Amino acid sequence: MSVAGLKKQFYKASQLVSEKVGGAEGTKLDDDFKEMEKKVDVTSKAVTEVLARTIEYLQPNPASRAKLTMLNTVSKIRGQVKNPGYPQSEGLLGECMIRHGKELGGESNFGDALLDAGESMKRLAEVKDSLDIEVKQNFIDPLQNLCEKDLKEIQHHLKKLEGRRLDFDYKKKRQGKIPDEELRQALEKFEESKEVAETSMHNLLETDIEQVSQLSALVDAQLDYHRQAVQILDELAEKLKRRMREASSRPKREYKPKPREPLDLGEPEQSNGGFPCTTAPKIAASSSFRSSDKPIRTPSRSMPPLDQPSCKALYDFEPENDGELGFREGDVITLTNQIDENWYEGMLDGQSGFFPLSYVEVLVPLPQ
């Protein structure tokens, strides 16, 4: 930084201290400017919170959101183009219904109905995925661009304006000791920054119809989703009613128990309840098994040496996505990397993948 720059920083710091501590008054901005600044601040807070709540609306499960963020991070690290999508609750319900419907079989009314409902739930999940994509493109992305570009630019202009105001007020307070030309330049820069900040705030507030258009796109996407959802559910309801009508029109099958076979109790004079006594065969002892021997334990998976980063599985973990590492309770996993505060990457029996930290106990931590 140049000498002039250092002097300017000193001037601004001195003026700020005299205002905060000494109660000195600085140059006041006009009421219109303050009102505009207040509206921009409210707009910034509204956009930020609406964005967060919209994401929660589309993806309500916080654990799934965190996992999806981690998977997307891993995909970027590995250079993968296709990222996994959010697991819609309708899709998970549909898979559950289809699995149990197949287990019950085609002869079960309930099984067939579960298959119908499961397919409809999977269609609802696809429609929900389309809603996610539509809202992201036409509502979330434009608002994020507003935050990262326009609002950020306004904050930059306001910060610059405050710095130039402090510089001008410091020099104005020392008029006579500071050259008039330097004071005049400080005033010009202050007024220039005020005009730039005022213009950027005015443009944002005057074009807020763009945010109305984006909000309209959100509502249109919701309407389209609900129309398709109603159509899918109407079709499912009709299928289930038809199955009920067909089932009620079929004659009921009566249960006919099989005839019992007569029980032969043997000779009545037997003293042991009618069954003849026979000598139980003896089992010869061998070297492979004796009553005093302990059962042979199945050897566990190979354990890595504990002089390298490793952890022990507390529970079974079944992988649900590509790249995840499955393991059983008690397995010892070699740690290779920490993805974030919730996920590790490790190796087990030559297989590499990532897994949640909550499923394991760290034995030897990764080096810091």
Coordinates of C-alpha atoms in Angstrom, one line a residue:
M1 CA 0.0 0.0 0.0
S2 CA 1.3 3.5 -0.9
V3 CA 1.9 6.2 1.6
A4 CA -1.2 8.1 0.5
G5 CA -3.2 4.9 1.0
L6 CA -1.9 4.5 4.5
K7 CA -2.7 8.1 5.3
K8 CA -6.2 7.6 4.1
Q9 CA -6.7 4.5 6.2
F10 CA -5.4 6.4 9.2
Y11 CA -7.8 9.3 8.5
K12 CA -10.8 6.9 8.3
A13 CA -9.8 5.0 11.5
S14 CA -9.4 8.2 13.4
Q15 CA -12.7 9.6 12.3
L16 CA -14.5 6.4 13.1
V17 CA -13.0 6.3 16.7
S18 CA -13.9 10.0 17.3
E19 CA -17.5 9.2 16.2
K20 CA -17.9 6.0 18.2
V21 CA -16.0 7.0 21.3
G22 CA -16.0 10.8 21.3
G23 CA -19.5 11.3 20.0
A24 CA -18.4 13.4 17.0
E25 CA -21.0 13.9 14.3
G26 CA -20.3 12.9 10.7
T27 CA -21.9 14.0 7.5
K28 CA -25.6 13.0 7.4
L29 CA -27.1 11.3 4.4
D30 CA -30.5 12.5 3.3
D31 CA -33.7 10.8 4.4
D32 CA -34.5 9.4 0.9
F33 CA -31.1 7.7 0.7
K34 CA -31.7 6.2 4.2
E35 CA -35.1 4.9 3.2
M36 CA -33.8 3.4 0.1
E37 CA -31.0 1.7 2.0
K38 CA -33.5 0.3 4.5
K39 CA -35.7 -1.2 1.7
V40 CA -32.6 -2.8 0.1
D41 CA -31.7 -4.3 3.5
V42 CA -35.2 -5.8 3.9
T43 CA -35.1 -7.1 0.3
S44 CA -31.8 -8.8 1.0
K45 CA -33.1 -10.5 4.1
A46 CA -36.3 -11.6 2.4
V47 CA -34.5 -13.1 -0.6
T48 CA -32.0 -15.0 1.7
E49 CA -34.7 -16.5 3.9
V50 CA -37.1 -17.3 1.1
L51 CA -34.3 -19.2 -0.7
A52 CA -33.5 -21.3 2.4
R53 CA -37.2 -22.1 3.0
T54 CA -37.8 -23.0 -0.6
I55 CA -35.0 -25.5 -0.5
E56 CA -36.4 -27.0 2.7
Y57 CA -39.9 -27.2 1.0
L58 CA -38.5 -29.1 -1.9
Q59 CA -36.1 -31.3 0.2
P60 CA -37.6 -31.5 3.7
N61 CA -35.2 -34.1 5.1
P62 CA -32.2 -32.4 6.6
A63 CA -30.1 -35.6 6.8
S64 CA -30.8 -36.3 3.1
R65 CA -30.0 -32.8 2.2
A66 CA -26.6 -33.0 4.0
K67 CA -25.9 -36.4 2.4
L68 CA -26.8 -35.1 -1.1
T69 CA -24.5 -32.1 -0.6
M70 CA -21.7 -34.5 0.4
L71 CA -22.3 -36.8 -2.6
N72 CA -22.3 -33.8 -5.0
T73 CA -19.0 -32.6 -3.4
V74 CA -17.5 -36.1 -3.9
S75 CA -18.8 -36.2 -7.5
K76 CA -17.1 -32.9 -8.2
I77 CA -13.8 -34.2 -6.7
R78 CA -14.0 -37.3 -8.8
G79 CA -15.0 -35.4 -11.9
Q80 CA -18.3 -37.2 -12.3
V81 CA -20.8 -35.5 -14.5
K82 CA -24.0 -37.1 -13.2
N83 CA -24.9 -36.3 -9.6
P84 CA -27.3 -38.3 -7.5
G85 CA -30.8 -36.8 -7.0
Y86 CA -32.7 -36.1 -3.8
P87 CA -34.4 -39.3 -2.5
Q88 CA -38.1 -38.4 -2.8
S89 CA -40.3 -39.8 0.0
E90 CA -42.9 -40.9 -2.6
G91 CA -40.2 -42.9 -4.4
L92 CA -39.1 -44.6 -1.2
L93 CA -42.7 -45.5 -0.3
G94 CA -43.3 -46.8 -3.9
E95 CA -40.2 -49.1 -3.7
C96 CA -41.4 -50.5 -0.4
M97 CA -44.9 -51.2 -1.7
I98 CA -43.6 -52.9 -4.9
R99 CA -41.1 -55.1 -2.9
H100 CA -43.8 -56.4 -0.5
G101 CA -46.4 -56.7 -3.3
K102 CA -44.1 -59.0 -5.2
E103 CA -43.5 -61.0 -2.0
L104 CA -47.2 -61.5 -1.5
G105 CA -47.6 -62.7 -5.1
G106 CA -50.3 -62.4 -7.8
E107 CA -52.9 -64.5 -5.9
S108 CA -53.1 -61.8 -3.1
N109 CA -55.6 -58.9 -3.6
F110 CA -53.5 -56.9 -1.2
G111 CA -50.3 -57.8 -3.1
D112 CA -51.7 -56.6 -6.4
A113 CA -53.0 -53.4 -4.9
L114 CA -49.6 -52.7 -3.4
L115 CA -48.0 -53.1 -6.8
D116 CA -50.5 -50.6 -8.3
A117 CA -49.9 -48.1 -5.5
G118 CA -46.2 -48.5 -5.6
E119 CA -46.0 -47.8 -9.3
S120 CA -48.2 -44.7 -8.8
M121 CA -45.9 -43.5 -6.0
K122 CA -42.9 -43.9 -8.2
R123 CA -44.6 -41.8 -10.8
L124 CA -45.3 -39.1 -8.2
A125 CA -41.6 -39.1 -7.3
E126 CA -40.7 -38.5 -11.0
V127 CA -43.2 -35.6 -11.1
K128 CA -41.6 -34.2 -7.8
D129 CA -38.2 -34.4 -9.4
S130 CA -39.5 -32.4 -12.3
L131 CA -40.9 -29.8 -9.8
D132 CA -37.4 -29.6 -8.2
I133 CA -35.7 -28.9 -11.5
E134 CA -38.3 -26.4 -12.6
V135 CA -38.2 -24.4 -9.4
K136 CA -34.4 -24.5 -9.3
Q137 CA -34.1 -23.1 -12.8
N138 CA -36.8 -20.5 -12.7
F139 CA -36.9 -19.4 -9.0
I140 CA -33.9 -20.5 -6.9
D141 CA -31.1 -19.8 -9.5
P142 CA -32.4 -16.2 -10.3
L143 CA -32.7 -15.3 -6.6
Q144 CA -29.2 -16.7 -5.9
N145 CA -27.9 -14.6 -8.8
L146 CA -29.6 -11.6 -7.3
C147 CA -27.9 -12.3 -3.9
E148 CA -24.4 -13.0 -5.4
K149 CA -24.4 -10.2 -7.9
D150 CA -26.8 -7.2 -7.5
L151 CA -27.1 -7.2 -3.7
K152 CA -23.4 -8.0 -3.2
E153 CA -22.5 -5.1 -5.6
I154 CA -24.8 -2.7 -3.6
Q155 CA -23.1 -3.7 -0.4
H156 CA -19.7 -3.0 -2.0
H157 CA -20.8 0.5 -3.0
L158 CA -22.2 1.3 0.4
K159 CA -19.0 0.1 2.1
K160 CA -17.0 2.3 -0.2
L161 CA -19.3 5.2 0.4
E162 CA -18.8 4.9 4.2
G163 CA -15.1 4.9 3.8
R164 CA -15.1 8.0 1.7
R165 CA -17.5 9.7 4.1
L166 CA -15.1 9.0 7.0
D167 CA -12.2 10.4 4.9
F168 CA -14.1 13.5 4.0
D169 CA -15.3 14.2 7.6
Y170 CA -11.8 13.8 9.0
K171 CA -10.4 16.4 6.5
K172 CA -13.3 18.7 6.9
K173 CA -12.8 18.7 10.7
R174 CA -9.2 19.7 10.1
Q175 CA -9.9 22.4 7.5
G176 CA -7.0 24.8 7.4
K177 CA -4.5 22.1 8.3
I178 CA -5.5 20.1 5.2
P179 CA -4.9 21.6 1.8
D180 CA -8.2 22.9 0.2
E181 CA -7.6 20.9 -3.0
E182 CA -7.3 17.7 -0.9
L183 CA -10.5 18.5 0.9
R184 CA -12.3 19.3 -2.4
Q185 CA -11.2 15.9 -3.9
A186 CA -12.4 14.1 -0.8
L187 CA -15.8 15.8 -1.2
E188 CA -16.0 14.9 -4.9
K189 CA -15.2 11.3 -4.2
F190 CA -17.8 11.1 -1.4
E191 CA -20.5 12.6 -3.6
E192 CA -19.5 10.3 -6.5
S193 CA -19.8 7.2 -4.3
K194 CA -23.1 8.4 -2.9
E195 CA -24.5 8.7 -6.5
V196 CA -23.2 5.3 -7.5
A197 CA -24.7 3.6 -4.4
E198 CA -28.0 5.5 -4.9
T199 CA -28.3 4.5 -8.5
S200 CA -27.6 0.8 -7.9
M201 CA -30.2 0.7 -5.0
H202 CA -32.7 2.6 -7.2
N203 CA -32.3 0.1 -10.1
L204 CA -32.8 -2.8 -7.8
L205 CA -36.0 -1.5 -6.2
E206 CA -37.4 -0.3 -9.5
T207 CA -36.9 -3.7 -11.2
D208 CA -38.5 -5.8 -8.4
I209 CA -41.1 -6.9 -10.9
E210 CA -38.5 -9.5 -11.9
Q211 CA -38.8 -11.1 -8.5
V212 CA -42.6 -11.1 -9.0
S213 CA -42.1 -12.9 -12.3
Q214 CA -39.8 -15.5 -10.5
L215 CA -42.4 -16.0 -7.8
S216 CA -45.0 -16.5 -10.5
A217 CA -42.8 -19.2 -12.0
L218 CA -42.7 -21.0 -8.6
V219 CA -46.5 -21.0 -8.3
D220 CA -46.8 -22.2 -12.0
A221 CA -44.4 -25.1 -11.2
Q222 CA -46.4 -26.0 -8.1
L223 CA -49.7 -25.9 -10.0
D224 CA -48.3 -28.2 -12.7
Y225 CA -47.0 -30.7 -10.1
H226 CA -50.3 -30.8 -8.2
R227 CA -52.3 -31.3 -11.5
Q228 CA -50.2 -34.2 -12.5
A229 CA -50.3 -35.6 -8.9
V230 CA -54.1 -35.4 -8.9
Q231 CA -54.3 -37.2 -12.2
I232 CA -52.0 -40.0 -11.0
L233 CA -53.9 -40.4 -7.7
D234 CA -57.3 -40.4 -9.5
E235 CA -56.1 -43.2 -11.7
L236 CA -54.8 -45.1 -8.7
A237 CA -58.1 -44.6 -6.8
E238 CA -60.1 -45.9 -9.7
K239 CA -57.8 -49.0 -10.0
L240 CA -58.3 -49.8 -6.3
K241 CA -62.0 -49.3 -6.5
R242 CA -62.2 -51.6 -9.5
R243 CA -60.2 -54.3 -7.6
M244 CA -62.6 -54.0 -4.6
R245 CA -65.6 -54.5 -6.9
E246 CA -64.0 -57.5 -8.6
A247 CA -63.1 -59.0 -5.3
S248 CA -66.6 -58.5 -3.9
S249 CA -68.2 -60.2 -7.0
R250 CA -66.1 -63.3 -6.7
P251 CA -67.4 -66.2 -4.6
K252 CA -65.6 -66.6 -1.4
R253 CA -63.6 -69.7 -0.9
E254 CA -64.6 -71.6 2.2
Y255 CA -61.9 -73.1 4.4
K256 CA -62.1 -76.9 4.6
P257 CA -59.8 -78.4 7.2
K258 CA -58.0 -81.6 6.2
P259 CA -59.3 -84.7 7.9
R260 CA -57.2 -85.7 10.8
E261 CA -55.5 -89.1 10.7
P262 CA -56.2 -91.5 13.6
L263 CA -53.6 -91.5 16.3
D264 CA -52.2 -94.9 17.1
L265 CA -51.5 -95.0 20.9
G266 CA -50.0 -98.5 20.9
E267 CA -50.4 -101.1 23.7
P268 CA -52.4 -99.7 26.6
E269 CA -50.3 -101.5 29.2
Q270 CA -47.1 -99.6 28.5
S271 CA -46.1 -97.7 31.6
N272 CA -44.6 -94.7 29.7
G273 CA -47.8 -93.3 28.2
G274 CA -48.3 -96.0 25.6
F275 CA -45.0 -95.6 23.6
P276 CA -42.5 -98.5 23.6
C277 CA -39.2 -97.7 25.1
T278 CA -36.2 -97.9 22.8
T279 CA -32.6 -97.3 23.6
A280 CA -31.3 -94.1 22.3
P281 CA -28.3 -94.5 20.0
K282 CA -25.1 -93.4 21.4
I283 CA -23.0 -90.8 19.7
A284 CA -19.4 -91.7 19.5
A285 CA -17.0 -89.0 20.6
S286 CA -14.5 -87.9 18.0
S287 CA -11.6 -85.6 17.8
S288 CA -13.6 -83.1 15.8
F289 CA -16.2 -82.5 18.6
R290 CA -16.4 -83.1 22.3
S291 CA -18.9 -81.7 24.8
S292 CA -16.1 -79.9 26.6
D293 CA -14.8 -78.3 23.4
K294 CA -15.6 -74.6 22.6
P295 CA -17.4 -73.9 19.3
I296 CA -15.1 -72.8 16.5
R297 CA -15.5 -69.1 15.7
T298 CA -15.7 -67.9 12.1
P299 CA -12.6 -65.9 11.3
S300 CA -13.4 -62.2 10.9
R301 CA -12.2 -60.0 8.1
S302 CA -8.6 -59.1 7.9
M303 CA -7.8 -56.2 10.3
P304 CA -5.5 -53.4 9.3
P305 CA -2.6 -52.6 11.6
L306 CA -3.6 -50.1 14.2
D307 CA -0.5 -47.9 13.5
Q308 CA -2.5 -46.3 10.6
P309 CA -5.7 -44.3 10.6
S310 CA -8.6 -46.7 11.2
C311 CA -12.0 -47.0 12.7
K312 CA -14.3 -49.8 14.0
A313 CA -17.9 -50.3 12.7
L314 CA -20.5 -49.8 15.5
Y315 CA -23.4 -50.9 13.3
D316 CA -24.1 -52.5 9.9
F317 CA -24.1 -50.1 7.0
E318 CA -25.8 -51.0 3.7
P319 CA -24.7 -48.7 0.8
E320 CA -27.5 -47.0 -1.0
N321 CA -25.6 -45.0 -3.6
D322 CA -22.6 -45.5 -5.9
G323 CA -19.3 -44.9 -4.1
E324 CA -20.5 -45.8 -0.6
L325 CA -18.7 -48.5 1.4
G326 CA -20.7 -51.2 3.1
F327 CA -19.6 -53.0 6.2
R328 CA -20.8 -55.1 9.2
E329 CA -20.7 -54.4 12.9
G330 CA -17.2 -55.0 14.2
D331 CA -15.3 -54.5 10.9
V332 CA -12.1 -52.4 11.2
I333 CA -11.9 -49.9 8.3
T334 CA -8.8 -48.1 7.1
L335 CA -9.4 -44.4 6.9
T336 CA -8.0 -42.6 3.8
N337 CA -9.8 -39.2 3.8
Q338 CA -12.4 -37.1 5.6
I339 CA -15.0 -35.7 3.2
D340 CA -16.7 -33.4 5.7
E341 CA -17.7 -33.3 9.3
N342 CA -20.2 -36.2 8.7
W343 CA -18.5 -38.5 6.2
Y344 CA -15.3 -40.4 5.9
E345 CA -13.7 -42.2 3.0
G346 CA -11.9 -45.6 3.7
M347 CA -11.0 -49.1 2.5
L348 CA -12.1 -52.5 3.6
D349 CA -11.0 -55.8 1.9
G350 CA -9.7 -53.9 -1.1
Q351 CA -12.9 -51.9 -1.6
S352 CA -12.9 -48.1 -1.3
G353 CA -15.8 -45.8 -0.6
F354 CA -17.3 -43.3 1.8
F355 CA -19.5 -43.9 4.8
P356 CA -21.1 -41.9 7.7
L357 CA -19.1 -41.0 10.7
S358 CA -22.0 -41.8 13.1
Y359 CA -21.7 -45.5 12.2
V360 CA -18.1 -46.0 13.4
E361 CA -15.7 -45.4 16.3
V362 CA -12.4 -43.9 15.3
L363 CA -9.5 -45.9 16.6
V364 CA -6.6 -44.1 15.0
P365 CA -7.5 -40.6 13.7
L366 CA -6.4 -39.2 10.4
P367 CA -3.3 -36.8 10.7
Q368 CA -4.3 -33.2 11.0

